[in-house]
Coordinates of C-alpha atoms in Angstrom, one line a residue:
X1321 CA 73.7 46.7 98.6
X1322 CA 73.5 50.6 99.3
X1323 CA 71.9 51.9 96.0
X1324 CA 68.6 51.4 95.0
X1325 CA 69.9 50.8 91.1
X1326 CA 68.9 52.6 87.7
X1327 CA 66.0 54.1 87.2
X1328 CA 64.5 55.4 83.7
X1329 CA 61.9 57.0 82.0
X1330 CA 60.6 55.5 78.7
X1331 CA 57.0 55.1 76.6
X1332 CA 56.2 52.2 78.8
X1333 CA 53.0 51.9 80.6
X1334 CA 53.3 50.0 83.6
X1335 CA 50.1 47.8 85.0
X1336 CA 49.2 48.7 88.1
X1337 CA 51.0 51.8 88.6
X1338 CA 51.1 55.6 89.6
X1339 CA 52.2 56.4 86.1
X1340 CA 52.8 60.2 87.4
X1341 CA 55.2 58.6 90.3
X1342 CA 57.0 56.1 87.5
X1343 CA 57.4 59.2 85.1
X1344 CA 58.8 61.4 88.2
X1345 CA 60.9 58.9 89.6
X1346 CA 62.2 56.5 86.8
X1347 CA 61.3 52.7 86.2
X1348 CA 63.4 49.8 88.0
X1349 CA 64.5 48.1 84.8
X1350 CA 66.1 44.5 85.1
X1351 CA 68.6 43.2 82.5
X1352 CA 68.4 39.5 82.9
X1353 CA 68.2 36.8 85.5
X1354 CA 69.7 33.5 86.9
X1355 CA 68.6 30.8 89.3
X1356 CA 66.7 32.4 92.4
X1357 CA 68.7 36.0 90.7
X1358 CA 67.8 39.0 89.0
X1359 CA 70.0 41.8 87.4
X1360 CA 69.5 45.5 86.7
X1361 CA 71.0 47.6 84.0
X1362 CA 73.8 48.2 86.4
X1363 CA 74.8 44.8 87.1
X1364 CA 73.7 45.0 90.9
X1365 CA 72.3 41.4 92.0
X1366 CA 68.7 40.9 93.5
X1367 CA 67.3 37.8 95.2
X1368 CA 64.0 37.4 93.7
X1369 CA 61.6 37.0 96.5
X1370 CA 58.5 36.7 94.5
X1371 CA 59.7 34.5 91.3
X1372 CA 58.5 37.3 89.1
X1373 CA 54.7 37.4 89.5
X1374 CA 54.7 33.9 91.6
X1375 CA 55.6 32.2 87.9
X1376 CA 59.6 31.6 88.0
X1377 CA 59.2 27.8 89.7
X1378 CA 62.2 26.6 87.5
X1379 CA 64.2 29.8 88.3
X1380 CA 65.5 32.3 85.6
X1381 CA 67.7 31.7 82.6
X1382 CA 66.8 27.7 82.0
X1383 CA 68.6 27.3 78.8
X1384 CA 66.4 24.0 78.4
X1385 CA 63.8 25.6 78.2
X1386 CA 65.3 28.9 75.5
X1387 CA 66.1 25.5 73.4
X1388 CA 62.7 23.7 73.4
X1389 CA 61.2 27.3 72.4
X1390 CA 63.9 27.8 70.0
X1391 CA 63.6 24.5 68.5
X1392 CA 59.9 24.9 67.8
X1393 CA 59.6 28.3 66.4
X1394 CA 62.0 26.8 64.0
X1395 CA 59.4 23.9 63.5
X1396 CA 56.4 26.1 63.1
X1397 CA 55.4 28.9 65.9
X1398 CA 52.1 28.8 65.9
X1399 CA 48.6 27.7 63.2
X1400 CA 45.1 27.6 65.5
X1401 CA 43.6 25.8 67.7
X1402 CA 39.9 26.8 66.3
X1403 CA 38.0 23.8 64.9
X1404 CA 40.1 20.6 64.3
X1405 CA 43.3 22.1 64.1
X1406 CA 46.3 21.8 66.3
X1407 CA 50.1 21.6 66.7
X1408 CA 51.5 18.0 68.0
X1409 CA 53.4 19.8 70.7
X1410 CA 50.1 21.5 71.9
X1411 CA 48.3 17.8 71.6
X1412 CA 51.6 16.0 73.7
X1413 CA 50.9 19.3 76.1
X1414 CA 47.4 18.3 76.6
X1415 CA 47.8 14.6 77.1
X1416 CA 50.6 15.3 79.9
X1417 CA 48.0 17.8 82.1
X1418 CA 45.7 15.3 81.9
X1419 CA 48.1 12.9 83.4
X1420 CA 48.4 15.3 86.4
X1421 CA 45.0 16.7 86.6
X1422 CA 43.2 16.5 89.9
X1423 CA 40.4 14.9 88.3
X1424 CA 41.1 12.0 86.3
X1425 CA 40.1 12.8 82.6
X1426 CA 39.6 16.1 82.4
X1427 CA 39.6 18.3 79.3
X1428 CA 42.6 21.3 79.0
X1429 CA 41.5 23.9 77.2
X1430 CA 44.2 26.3 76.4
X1431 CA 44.7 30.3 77.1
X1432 CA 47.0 33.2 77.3
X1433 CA 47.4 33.6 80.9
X1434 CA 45.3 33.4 84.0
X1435 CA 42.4 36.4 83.4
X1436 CA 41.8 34.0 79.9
X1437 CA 41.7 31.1 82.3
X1438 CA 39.4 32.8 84.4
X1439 CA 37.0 34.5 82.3
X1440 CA 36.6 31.2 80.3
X1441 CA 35.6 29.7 83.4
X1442 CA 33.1 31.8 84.4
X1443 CA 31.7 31.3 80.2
X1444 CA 31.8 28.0 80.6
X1445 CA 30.1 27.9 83.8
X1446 CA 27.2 29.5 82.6
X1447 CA 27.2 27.8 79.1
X1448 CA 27.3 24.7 80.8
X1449 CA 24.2 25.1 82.7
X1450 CA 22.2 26.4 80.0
X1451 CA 22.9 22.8 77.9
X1452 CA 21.7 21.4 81.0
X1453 CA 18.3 22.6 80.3
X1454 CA 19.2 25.0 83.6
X1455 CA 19.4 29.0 82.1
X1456 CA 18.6 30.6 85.5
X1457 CA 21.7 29.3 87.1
X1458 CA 23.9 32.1 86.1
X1459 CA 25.2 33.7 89.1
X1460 CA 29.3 33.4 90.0
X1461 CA 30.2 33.7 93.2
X1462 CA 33.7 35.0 94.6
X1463 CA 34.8 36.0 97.8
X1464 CA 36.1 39.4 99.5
X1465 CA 40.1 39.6 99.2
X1466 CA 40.4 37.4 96.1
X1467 CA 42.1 38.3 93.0
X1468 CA 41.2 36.7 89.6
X1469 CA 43.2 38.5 86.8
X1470 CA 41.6 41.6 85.4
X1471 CA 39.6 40.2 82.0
X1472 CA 35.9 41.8 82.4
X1473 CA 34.8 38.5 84.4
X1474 CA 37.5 38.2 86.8
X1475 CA 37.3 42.0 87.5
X1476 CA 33.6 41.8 88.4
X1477 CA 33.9 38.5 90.4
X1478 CA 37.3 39.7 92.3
X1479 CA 36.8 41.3 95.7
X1480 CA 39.3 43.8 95.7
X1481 CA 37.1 47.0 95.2
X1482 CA 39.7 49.4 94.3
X1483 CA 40.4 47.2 90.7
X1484 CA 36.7 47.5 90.0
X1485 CA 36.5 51.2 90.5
X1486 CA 35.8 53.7 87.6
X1487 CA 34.1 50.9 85.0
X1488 CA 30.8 51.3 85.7
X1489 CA 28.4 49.3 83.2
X1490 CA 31.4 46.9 82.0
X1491 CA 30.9 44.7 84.6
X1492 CA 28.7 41.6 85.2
X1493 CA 26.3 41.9 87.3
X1494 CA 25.5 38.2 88.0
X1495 CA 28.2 38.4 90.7
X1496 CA 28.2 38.0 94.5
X1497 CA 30.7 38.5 97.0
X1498 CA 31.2 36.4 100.4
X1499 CA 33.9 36.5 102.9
X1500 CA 36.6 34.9 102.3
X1501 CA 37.5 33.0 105.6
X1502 CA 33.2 31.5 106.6
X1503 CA 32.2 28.4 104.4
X1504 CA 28.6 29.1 106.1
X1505 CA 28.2 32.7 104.1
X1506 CA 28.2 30.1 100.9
X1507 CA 25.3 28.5 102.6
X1508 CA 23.7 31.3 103.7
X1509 CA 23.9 33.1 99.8
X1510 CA 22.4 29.7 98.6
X1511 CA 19.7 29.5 101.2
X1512 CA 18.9 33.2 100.2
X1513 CA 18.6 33.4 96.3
X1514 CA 18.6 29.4 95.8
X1515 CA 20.8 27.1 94.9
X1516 CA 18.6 27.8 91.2
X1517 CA 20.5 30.6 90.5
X1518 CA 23.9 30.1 91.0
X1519 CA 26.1 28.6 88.7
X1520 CA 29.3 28.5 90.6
X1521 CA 31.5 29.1 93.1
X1522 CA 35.2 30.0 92.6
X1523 CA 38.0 29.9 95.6
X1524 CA 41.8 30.8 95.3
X1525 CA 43.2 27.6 97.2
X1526 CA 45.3 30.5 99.1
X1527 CA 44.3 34.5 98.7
X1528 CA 47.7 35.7 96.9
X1529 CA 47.2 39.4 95.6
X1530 CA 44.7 40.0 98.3
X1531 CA 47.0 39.7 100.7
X1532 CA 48.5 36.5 101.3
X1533 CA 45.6 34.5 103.0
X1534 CA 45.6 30.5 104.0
X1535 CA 42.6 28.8 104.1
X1536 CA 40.8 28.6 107.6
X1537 CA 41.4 24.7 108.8
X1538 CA 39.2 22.8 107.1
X1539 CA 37.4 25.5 105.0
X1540 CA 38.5 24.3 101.3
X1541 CA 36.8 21.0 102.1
X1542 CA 33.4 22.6 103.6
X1543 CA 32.9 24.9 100.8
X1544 CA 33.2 22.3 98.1
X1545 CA 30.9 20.0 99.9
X1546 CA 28.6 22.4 99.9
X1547 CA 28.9 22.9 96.4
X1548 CA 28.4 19.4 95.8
X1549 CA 24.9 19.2 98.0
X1550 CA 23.4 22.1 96.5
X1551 CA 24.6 21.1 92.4
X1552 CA 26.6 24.3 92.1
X1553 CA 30.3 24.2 90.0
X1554 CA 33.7 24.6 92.0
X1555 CA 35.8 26.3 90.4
X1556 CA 39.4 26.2 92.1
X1557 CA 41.7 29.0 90.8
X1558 CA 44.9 28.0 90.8
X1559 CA 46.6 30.7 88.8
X1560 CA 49.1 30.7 91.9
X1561 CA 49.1 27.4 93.3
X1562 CA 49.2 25.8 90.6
X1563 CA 52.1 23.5 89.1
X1564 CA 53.7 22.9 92.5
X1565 CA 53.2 26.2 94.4
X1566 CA 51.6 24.8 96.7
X1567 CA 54.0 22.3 97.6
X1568 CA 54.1 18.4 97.6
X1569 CA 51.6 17.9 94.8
X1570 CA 51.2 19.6 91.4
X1571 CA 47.6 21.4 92.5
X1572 CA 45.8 22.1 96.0
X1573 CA 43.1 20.6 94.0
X1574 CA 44.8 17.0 94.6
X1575 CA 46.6 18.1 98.3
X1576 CA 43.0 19.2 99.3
X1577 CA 41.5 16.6 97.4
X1578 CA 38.7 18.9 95.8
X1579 CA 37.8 17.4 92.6
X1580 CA 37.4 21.1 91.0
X1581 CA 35.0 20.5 88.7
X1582 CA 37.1 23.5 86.3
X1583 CA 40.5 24.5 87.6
X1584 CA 42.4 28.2 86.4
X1585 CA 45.9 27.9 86.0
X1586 CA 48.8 29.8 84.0
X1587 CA 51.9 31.2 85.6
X1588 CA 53.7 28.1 86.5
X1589 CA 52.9 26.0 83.6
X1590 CA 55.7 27.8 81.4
X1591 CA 57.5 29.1 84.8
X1592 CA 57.0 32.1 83.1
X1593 CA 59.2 31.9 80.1
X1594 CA 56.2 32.1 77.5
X1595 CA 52.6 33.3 77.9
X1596 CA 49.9 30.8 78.6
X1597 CA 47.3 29.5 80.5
X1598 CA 45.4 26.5 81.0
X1599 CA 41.6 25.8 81.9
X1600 CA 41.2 22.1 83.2
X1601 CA 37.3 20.7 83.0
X1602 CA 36.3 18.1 84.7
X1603 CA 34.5 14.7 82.5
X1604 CA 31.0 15.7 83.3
X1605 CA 31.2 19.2 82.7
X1606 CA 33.0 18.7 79.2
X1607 CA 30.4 16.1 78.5
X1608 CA 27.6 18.2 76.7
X1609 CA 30.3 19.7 74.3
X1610 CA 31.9 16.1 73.9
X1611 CA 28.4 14.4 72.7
X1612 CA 28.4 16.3 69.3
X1613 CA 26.5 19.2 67.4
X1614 CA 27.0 21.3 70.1
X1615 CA 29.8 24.3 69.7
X1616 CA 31.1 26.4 72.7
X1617 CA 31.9 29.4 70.9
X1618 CA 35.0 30.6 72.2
X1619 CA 38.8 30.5 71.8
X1620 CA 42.0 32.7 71.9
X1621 CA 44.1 32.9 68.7
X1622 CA 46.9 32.6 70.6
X1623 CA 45.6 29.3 73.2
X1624 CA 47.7 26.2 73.0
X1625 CA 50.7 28.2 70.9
X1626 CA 53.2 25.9 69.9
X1627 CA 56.1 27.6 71.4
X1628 CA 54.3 28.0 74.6
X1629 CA 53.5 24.5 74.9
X1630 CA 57.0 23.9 74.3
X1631 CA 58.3 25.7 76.7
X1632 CA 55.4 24.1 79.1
X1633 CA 57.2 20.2 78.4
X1634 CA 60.4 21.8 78.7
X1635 CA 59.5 22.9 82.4
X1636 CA 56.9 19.6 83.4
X1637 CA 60.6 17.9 82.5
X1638 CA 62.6 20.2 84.7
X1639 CA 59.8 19.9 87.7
X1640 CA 60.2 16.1 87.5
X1641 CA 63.8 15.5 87.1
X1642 CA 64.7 18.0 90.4
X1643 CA 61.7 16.9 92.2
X1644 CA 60.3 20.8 92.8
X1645 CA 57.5 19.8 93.4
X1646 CA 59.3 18.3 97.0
X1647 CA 61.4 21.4 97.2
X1648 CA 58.0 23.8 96.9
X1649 CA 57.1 21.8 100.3
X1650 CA 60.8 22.7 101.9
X1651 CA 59.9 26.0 101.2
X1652 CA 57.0 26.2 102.9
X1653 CA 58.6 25.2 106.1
X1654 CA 61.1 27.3 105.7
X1655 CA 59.7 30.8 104.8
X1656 CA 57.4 30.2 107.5
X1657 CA 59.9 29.4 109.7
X1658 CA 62.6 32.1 108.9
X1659 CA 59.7 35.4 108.3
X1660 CA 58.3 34.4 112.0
X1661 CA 61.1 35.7 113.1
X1662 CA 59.7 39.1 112.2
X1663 CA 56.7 39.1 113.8
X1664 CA 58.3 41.2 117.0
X1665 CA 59.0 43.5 114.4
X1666 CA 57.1 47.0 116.0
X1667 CA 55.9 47.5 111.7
X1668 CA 54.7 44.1 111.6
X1669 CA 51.4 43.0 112.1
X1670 CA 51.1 39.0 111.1
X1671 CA 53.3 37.2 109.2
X1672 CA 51.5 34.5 107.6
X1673 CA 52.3 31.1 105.4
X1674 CA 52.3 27.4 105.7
X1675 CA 50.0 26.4 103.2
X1676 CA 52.6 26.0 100.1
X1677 CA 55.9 28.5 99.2
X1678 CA 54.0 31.5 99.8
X1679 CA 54.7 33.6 102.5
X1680 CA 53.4 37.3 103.6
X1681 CA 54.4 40.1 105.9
X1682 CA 51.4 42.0 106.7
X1683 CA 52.4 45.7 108.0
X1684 CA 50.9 47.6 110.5
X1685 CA 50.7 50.7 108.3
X1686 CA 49.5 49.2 104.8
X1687 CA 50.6 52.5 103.4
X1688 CA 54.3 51.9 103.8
X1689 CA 54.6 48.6 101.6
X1690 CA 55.3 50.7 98.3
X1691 CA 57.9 52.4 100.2
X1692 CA 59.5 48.9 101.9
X1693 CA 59.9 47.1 98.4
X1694 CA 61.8 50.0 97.4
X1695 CA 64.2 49.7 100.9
X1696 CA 64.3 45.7 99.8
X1697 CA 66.0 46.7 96.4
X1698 CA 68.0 48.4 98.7
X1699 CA 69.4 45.1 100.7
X1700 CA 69.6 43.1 97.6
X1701 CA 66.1 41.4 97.6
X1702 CA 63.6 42.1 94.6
X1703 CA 60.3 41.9 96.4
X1704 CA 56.7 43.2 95.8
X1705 CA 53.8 44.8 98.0
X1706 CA 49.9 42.5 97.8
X1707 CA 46.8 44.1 99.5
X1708 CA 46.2 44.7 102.8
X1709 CA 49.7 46.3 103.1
X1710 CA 51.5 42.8 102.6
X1711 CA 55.0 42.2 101.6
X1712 CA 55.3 39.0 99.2
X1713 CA 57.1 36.2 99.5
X1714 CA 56.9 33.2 96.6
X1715 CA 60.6 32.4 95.5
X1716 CA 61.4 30.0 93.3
X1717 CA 61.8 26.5 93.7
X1718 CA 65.2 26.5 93.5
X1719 CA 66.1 28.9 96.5
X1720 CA 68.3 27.9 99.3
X1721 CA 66.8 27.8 102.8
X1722 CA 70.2 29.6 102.9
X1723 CA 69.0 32.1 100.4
X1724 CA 65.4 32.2 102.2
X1725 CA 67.6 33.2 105.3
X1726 CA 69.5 36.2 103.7
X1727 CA 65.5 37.2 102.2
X1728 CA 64.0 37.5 105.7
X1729 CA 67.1 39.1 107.0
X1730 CA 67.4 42.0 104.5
X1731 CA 64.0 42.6 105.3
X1732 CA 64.5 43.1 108.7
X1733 CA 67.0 45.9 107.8
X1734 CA 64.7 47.3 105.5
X1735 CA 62.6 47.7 108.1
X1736 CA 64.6 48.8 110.7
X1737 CA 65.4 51.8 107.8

């Protein structure tokens, strides 16, 4: 492809944006999509490299899934979830997570996306410790690099500066940050303030906006045991991994067998097609809410929509029946196997993957990875810059190796431009 394809200008405000370079230089505006595809206003084709924002598992256009929306917005949309109400198609929802939770048991309580997930986390951390006659264990801690949504909780906890900048009092305060790749700067925070003070801990499985980062050998596994010795909550964000990202299981709570005792997800759970999020608590944590007289006082009109959760069955269905979950571990291989080839690359500094179907090209000059996903669009591919000057890789899991192929070689023209 030699264009770049149609630009505009409109009233839109973009999220994370220049909004002075979008107004100058047009919007990229797609039209529609199909399979491991997506189309501008022009008609020109684009491999999506990053299955929209990591969420497209099932690939664009599942009519299956249009239908089960369809069908129930034509039941009823939408009533509450507040107090004793619900829809059926939320309650089946809830009874199939649970099915495929990590932990066996657990609670889903549902959201609009991940920074709900994430936020209600961090709430019902802290609300959790005060029933446990335990008020001074407020503290969340996070970890530099990681990303988790842009609510007021996840912003404070996140440790990507820059999206914390310019908000002054906003913020919690009851944060800390550690580094993202040494289990024993977890011990070392506890040993410092005491394990009395800290409510939690919360880990990405795999660093995604941050910049693409696997977890050290063996770290997952260290930091929740030491979690576990000194009574603090894991909380495993899998806003990403989630719902087969990370190949061969449904969470890297079960590959990793971490026993989160709350678990973040969204994105995958609809693949995108409607809105919503998930928060999974583990037995013991749910247990004080469960025993009676005892509300936790919080909710989102729109958790557990109807429609949502329809489209959620409608892609659980499509993830069983093609066995994505399977073809999120081919991918793995395969993008890691296909981007190392760019690693001689003179703009390349690491390419790094292998922990499920995410993939990153880290550049030498972080500067220039605006400017590449714009030279991508260029050789077909629809692809998206993450910190640390990365280039993102997270197709869906219904992409070729042969498609993964054509991905890593139009970015090797695009960086030979």
């Amino acid at each position: 492809m030699s264009g770049q394809g149609p630009t505009t200008s409109s009233a839109l405000w973009h999220g994370f944006a220049d909004m002075g370079a979008v107004q100058r230089d047009g919007a990229f505006v797609f039209a529609r999509g199909e399979g491991s595809y997506v189309f501008d206003t022009d008609g020109n084709r684009y491999l999506d490299a990053t299955a929209g924002l990591w969420f497209a598992n099932v690939g664009h256009g599942r009519a299956e899934v249009a239908d089960a929306v369809r069908d129930q917005l034509l039941k009823v949309a939408h009533v509450t979830g507040f107090g004793d109400a619900a829809t059926d198609t939320t309650v089946a929802l809830a009874d199939r997570l649970q099915g495929i939770a990590p932990v066996p048991d657990s609670k889903v309580f549902f959201t609009s996306g991940g920074s709900d997930s994430v936020d209600s986390a961090i709430k019902l951390a802290r609300r959790y410790w005060q029933e446990r006659g335990r008020p001074e264990k407020k503290l969340i801690v996070g970890r530099s690099n990681a990303y988790h949504g842009m609510h007021v909780g996840g912003t404070s906890l996140g440790g990507i500066p820059v999206n914390a900048e310019g908000y002054g009092g906003v913020l919690f305060d009851d944060t800390a940050t550690i580094a993202w790749d040494d289990a024993k700067e977890l011990l070392g925070l506890i040993e410092r303030v005491g394990a009395d003070s800290i409510a939690a801990f919360v880990a990405e499985p795999v660093i995604g906006a941050g910049g693409l980062l696997p977890p050290p050998e063996g770290y997952l596994r260290e930091v929740r045991d030491i979690c576990s010795e000194h009574d603090v909550l894991f909380i495993a964000d899998e806003v990403i991994t989630g719902f087969g990202r990370i190949g061969g299981a449904w969470f890297a709570s079960s590959r990793f067998d971490l026993q989160p005792d709350l678990m973040t997800t969204a994105k995958g759970l609809t693949s995108g097609y409607v809105p919503m999020g998930a928060l999974f608590v583990a037995p013991h944590v749910a247990e004080p809410f469960y025993a009676g007289g005892v509300w936790w006082r919080h909710g989102y009109t729109y958790g557990g929509h109807a429609a949502a959760a329809a489209a959620a069955m409608a892609v659980l269905d499509i993830m069983e029946r093609e066995n994505l979950v399977a073809e999120a571990l081919r991918l793995q291989d395969t993008l890691l196997r296909e981007l190392s080839a760019l690693a001689d690359h003179p703009k390349v500094k690491q390419v790094r993957g292998g922990v499920g179907a995410v993939a990153g090209v880290q550049l030498h000059e972080p500067a220039e990875a605006m400017a590449m996903v714009k030279k991508l669009r260029a050789q077909g591919v629809s692809g998206r810059a993450a910190g640390l000057g990365t280039l993102q890789y997270s197709p869906s899991f219904v992409t070729t190796d042969e498609q993964v192929a054509e991905i890593a070689a139009a970015t090797r023209r695009a960086l030979d431009a």
